[in-house]
Amino acid sequence: MRMRPTLSWTPTEELSPGTTDLEPVADALSSGGVLVLSGAGISTESGIPDYRGEGGSLSRHTPMTYQDFTADAQARRRYWARSHLGWRTFGRARPNDGHRAVAAFERHGMLSGVITQNVDGLHQAAGSEGVVELHGNLGRVVCLSCGTLSPRRELARRLEEANEGFAPVAAAINPDGDADLTDEQVGDFRVVPCTVCGGVLKPDVVFFGEAVPPERVEHCRALVREASTLLVLGSSLTVMSGLRFVRQAAQAGRPVLIVNRDPTRGDRHAVTRIALPLGAALTTLAGRLGIPVDDGDAQTG
């Protein structure tokens, strides 16, 4: 199945404005077996913007598509120039209270798993284990010819050497790590090839329009089947790659709980949507449940 390049979603029915009552989430966590599905909204408090919330990047930025990246060398050059600059900021992001609360719930046996649509690795940095990265991770790079995986930090070093003095000022950094640059700022940026075969390098993430690996999808479906509750954190569920799991859970009679400040494409499948900031909401839940949450100073990232 391909990840639809859906960039926006308009409700076709009147949706509830949401509630501030965290009790259903507290009850679900107390019972255990909760599967978390997280989106960009959980990382905004770490300085990574989301796509569709207030001030979201889609109002000024169209993410790279798989088709453009693979078909157009100039598109790849623009992408890597912007992504290289964005990585300097993106790669320094650290987990926030929301990530740390999720890790605390997991440590106390309340979660059956975590599926994230994010590519920032912040759940793992906060201490979560066994995270399924639905859309991959910007911290890895893959060769489209030979399949070799390599660390992003190594590519960053090579790009620095190939583009000495490249330091334009970006208008903004986006959730996919792409910085907003003009063609003039991109200039004659040099892209480097795979060190193994000379092939084209791509971040190990699922671009818009690209297929999520089927084995990854099936693993997530299995996690939904085994969960007692699906808890959505910070996702508009606009993209089918995440919405399908909400639909699956609802069809199987699993309660779906959503914590997201704005309405989502999955609201009609949910028992409730809590319209609160994630960091504060999850920290409040942890306190209510008597679960200690590590502070930021305790994380090494």
Coordinates of C-alpha atoms in Angstrom, one line a residue, residues 60-263:
R60 CA 4.3 27.5 3.3
H61 CA 6.1 24.2 2.5
T62 CA 5.4 21.2 0.2
P63 CA 7.3 18.1 1.4
M64 CA 9.5 16.2 -1.0
T65 CA 7.8 13.4 -2.8
Y66 CA 9.4 10.0 -3.6
Q67 CA 8.6 10.5 -7.3
D68 CA 10.4 13.9 -7.5
F69 CA 13.4 12.7 -5.5
T70 CA 14.0 9.6 -7.6
A71 CA 13.3 11.1 -11.0
D72 CA 15.1 14.5 -10.8
A73 CA 18.7 15.0 -9.9
Q74 CA 18.1 18.8 -9.5
A75 CA 15.3 18.0 -7.0
R76 CA 17.7 15.8 -5.1
R77 CA 20.3 18.5 -5.0
R78 CA 17.7 21.0 -3.6
Y79 CA 16.5 18.5 -1.1
W80 CA 20.0 17.6 0.2
A81 CA 21.0 21.3 0.5
R82 CA 17.9 22.1 2.5
S83 CA 18.0 18.8 4.5
H84 CA 21.7 19.3 5.3
L85 CA 21.1 22.7 6.7
G86 CA 18.0 21.5 8.5
W87 CA 19.8 18.6 10.1
R88 CA 22.1 21.0 12.0
T89 CA 19.0 22.0 14.0
F90 CA 16.9 18.9 13.7
G91 CA 19.7 16.6 14.9
R92 CA 20.1 18.7 18.1
A93 CA 16.4 18.3 19.2
R94 CA 15.9 16.7 22.5
P95 CA 12.9 14.8 24.0
N96 CA 10.2 16.9 25.8
D97 CA 7.8 16.1 28.6
G98 CA 5.5 14.2 26.3
H99 CA 8.2 11.8 25.1
R100 CA 9.4 11.3 28.6
A101 CA 5.9 10.6 29.9
V102 CA 5.4 8.0 27.2
A103 CA 8.6 6.3 28.2
A104 CA 7.5 6.3 31.8
F105 CA 4.2 4.7 31.0
E106 CA 6.1 2.0 29.1
R107 CA 8.5 1.4 32.0
H108 CA 5.6 0.8 34.3
G109 CA 4.0 -1.8 32.0
M110 CA 1.1 0.3 30.9
L111 CA 1.8 0.2 27.1
S112 CA 1.8 -2.7 24.7
G113 CA 3.9 -0.7 22.2
V114 CA 4.6 2.6 20.5
I115 CA 4.1 3.3 16.8
T116 CA 5.4 6.7 15.7
Q117 CA 4.8 8.6 12.5
N118 CA 7.7 10.8 13.4
V119 CA 11.2 10.5 11.9
D120 CA 13.1 12.3 14.8
G121 CA 14.0 9.4 17.1
L122 CA 12.9 11.4 20.1
H123 CA 10.8 8.5 21.6
Q124 CA 13.9 6.4 21.8
A125 CA 16.0 9.2 23.1
A126 CA 13.5 9.6 25.9
G127 CA 13.9 5.9 26.8
S128 CA 11.1 4.2 24.9
E129 CA 12.1 0.7 23.7
G130 CA 10.7 -1.3 20.7
V131 CA 9.4 1.8 19.0
V132 CA 8.0 1.1 15.5
E133 CA 9.2 3.9 13.2
L134 CA 6.3 3.8 10.7
H135 CA 8.0 6.4 8.4
G136 CA 11.6 5.7 9.2
N137 CA 14.3 7.8 10.8
L138 CA 16.2 10.8 9.6
G139 CA 19.2 9.6 11.5
R140 CA 19.9 6.9 8.9
V141 CA 20.7 7.1 5.2
V142 CA 20.0 4.4 2.6
C143 CA 21.5 3.8 -0.8
L144 CA 18.8 3.3 -3.5
S145 CA 21.1 1.1 -5.5
C146 CA 22.8 -1.3 -3.1
G147 CA 20.6 -0.8 0.1
T148 CA 23.6 0.0 2.4
L149 CA 22.5 1.8 5.5
S150 CA 24.8 4.4 7.1
P151 CA 24.6 7.0 9.9
R152 CA 23.3 10.4 9.0
R153 CA 26.1 12.0 11.0
E154 CA 28.6 10.4 8.6
L155 CA 26.8 11.9 5.6
A156 CA 26.7 15.2 7.3
R157 CA 30.5 15.1 7.7
R158 CA 30.9 14.3 4.0
L159 CA 28.5 17.1 2.9
E160 CA 30.3 19.6 5.1
E161 CA 33.6 18.7 3.4
A162 CA 32.1 18.9 -0.1
N163 CA 30.4 22.2 0.6
E164 CA 32.8 24.2 2.7
G165 CA 31.3 27.5 3.8
F166 CA 27.7 26.5 3.0
A167 CA 25.8 28.4 5.7
P168 CA 22.7 30.1 4.4
V169 CA 20.0 31.4 6.8
A170 CA 16.9 29.2 6.5
A171 CA 13.5 30.8 6.8
A172 CA 12.3 27.8 8.8
I173 CA 12.9 24.2 9.6
N174 CA 10.1 21.6 8.8
P175 CA 9.0 18.4 10.5
D176 CA 10.8 16.3 7.8
G177 CA 14.1 18.1 8.7
D178 CA 14.0 20.1 5.5
A179 CA 14.9 23.8 5.7
D180 CA 13.2 26.5 3.7
L181 CA 15.8 27.8 1.2
T182 CA 15.5 29.7 -2.1
D183 CA 17.1 28.3 -5.3
E184 CA 19.7 31.1 -4.9
Q185 CA 20.6 29.9 -1.5
V186 CA 20.9 26.3 -2.7
G187 CA 23.3 27.6 -5.3
D188 CA 25.8 24.9 -6.6
F189 CA 25.5 22.6 -3.5
R190 CA 27.3 19.4 -4.1
V191 CA 25.6 16.0 -3.4
V192 CA 27.8 13.0 -2.5
P193 CA 27.2 9.4 -3.6
C194 CA 27.1 6.1 -1.8
T195 CA 30.7 5.2 -0.7
V196 CA 30.0 1.5 -1.4
C197 CA 28.6 1.6 -5.0
G198 CA 28.4 5.3 -6.0
G199 CA 24.6 5.1 -6.0
V200 CA 22.0 7.7 -5.0
L201 CA 21.6 8.3 -1.2
K202 CA 18.2 9.0 0.4
P203 CA 17.3 9.5 4.0
D204 CA 15.9 6.3 5.4
V205 CA 12.4 7.8 5.7
V206 CA 9.1 7.3 3.8
F207 CA 8.6 10.3 1.5
F208 CA 5.1 11.4 0.6
G209 CA 3.9 9.1 -2.2
E210 CA 6.3 6.3 -1.2
A211 CA 5.2 2.8 0.0
V212 CA 5.5 2.0 3.7
P213 CA 7.2 -1.4 3.8
P214 CA 4.4 -4.0 3.9
E215 CA 6.1 -6.0 6.7
R216 CA 6.2 -2.9 8.8
V217 CA 2.5 -2.3 8.2
E218 CA 1.6 -5.8 9.1
H219 CA 3.7 -5.6 12.3
C220 CA 1.7 -2.5 13.2
R221 CA -1.6 -4.2 12.4
A222 CA -0.6 -7.1 14.7
L223 CA 0.1 -4.6 17.5
V224 CA -3.3 -3.1 17.0
R225 CA -4.9 -6.5 17.2
E226 CA -3.1 -7.3 20.5
A227 CA -3.8 -3.9 22.1
S228 CA -6.6 -3.2 24.6
T229 CA -6.8 0.5 23.6
L230 CA -5.3 2.7 20.8
L231 CA -4.0 6.1 22.2
V232 CA -3.3 8.7 19.5
L233 CA -0.9 11.5 20.5
G234 CA -0.4 14.6 18.4
S235 CA -1.6 13.4 15.0
S236 CA -4.1 14.9 12.7
L237 CA -4.4 11.5 11.1
T238 CA -4.6 13.2 7.7
V239 CA -2.4 10.6 6.1
M240 CA -3.8 7.1 5.5
S241 CA -0.7 5.4 6.9
G242 CA -1.8 6.3 10.4
L243 CA -5.5 6.6 10.0
R244 CA -5.8 2.9 8.8
F245 CA -4.7 1.8 12.3
V246 CA -7.4 3.9 13.9
R247 CA -10.0 2.4 11.6
Q248 CA -8.7 -1.1 12.3
A249 CA -9.0 -0.5 16.0
A250 CA -12.5 0.9 15.8
Q251 CA -13.7 -1.9 13.6
A252 CA -12.3 -4.4 16.0
G253 CA -14.1 -2.8 19.0
R254 CA -10.9 -1.4 20.5
P255 CA -11.4 2.0 22.1
V256 CA -9.6 4.8 20.3
L257 CA -8.6 7.8 22.5
I258 CA -7.0 10.9 20.9
V259 CA -5.0 13.7 22.5
N260 CA -4.7 16.4 20.0
R261 CA -5.5 20.1 20.2
D262 CA -7.2 20.3 16.8
P263 CA -9.9 18.0 15.2

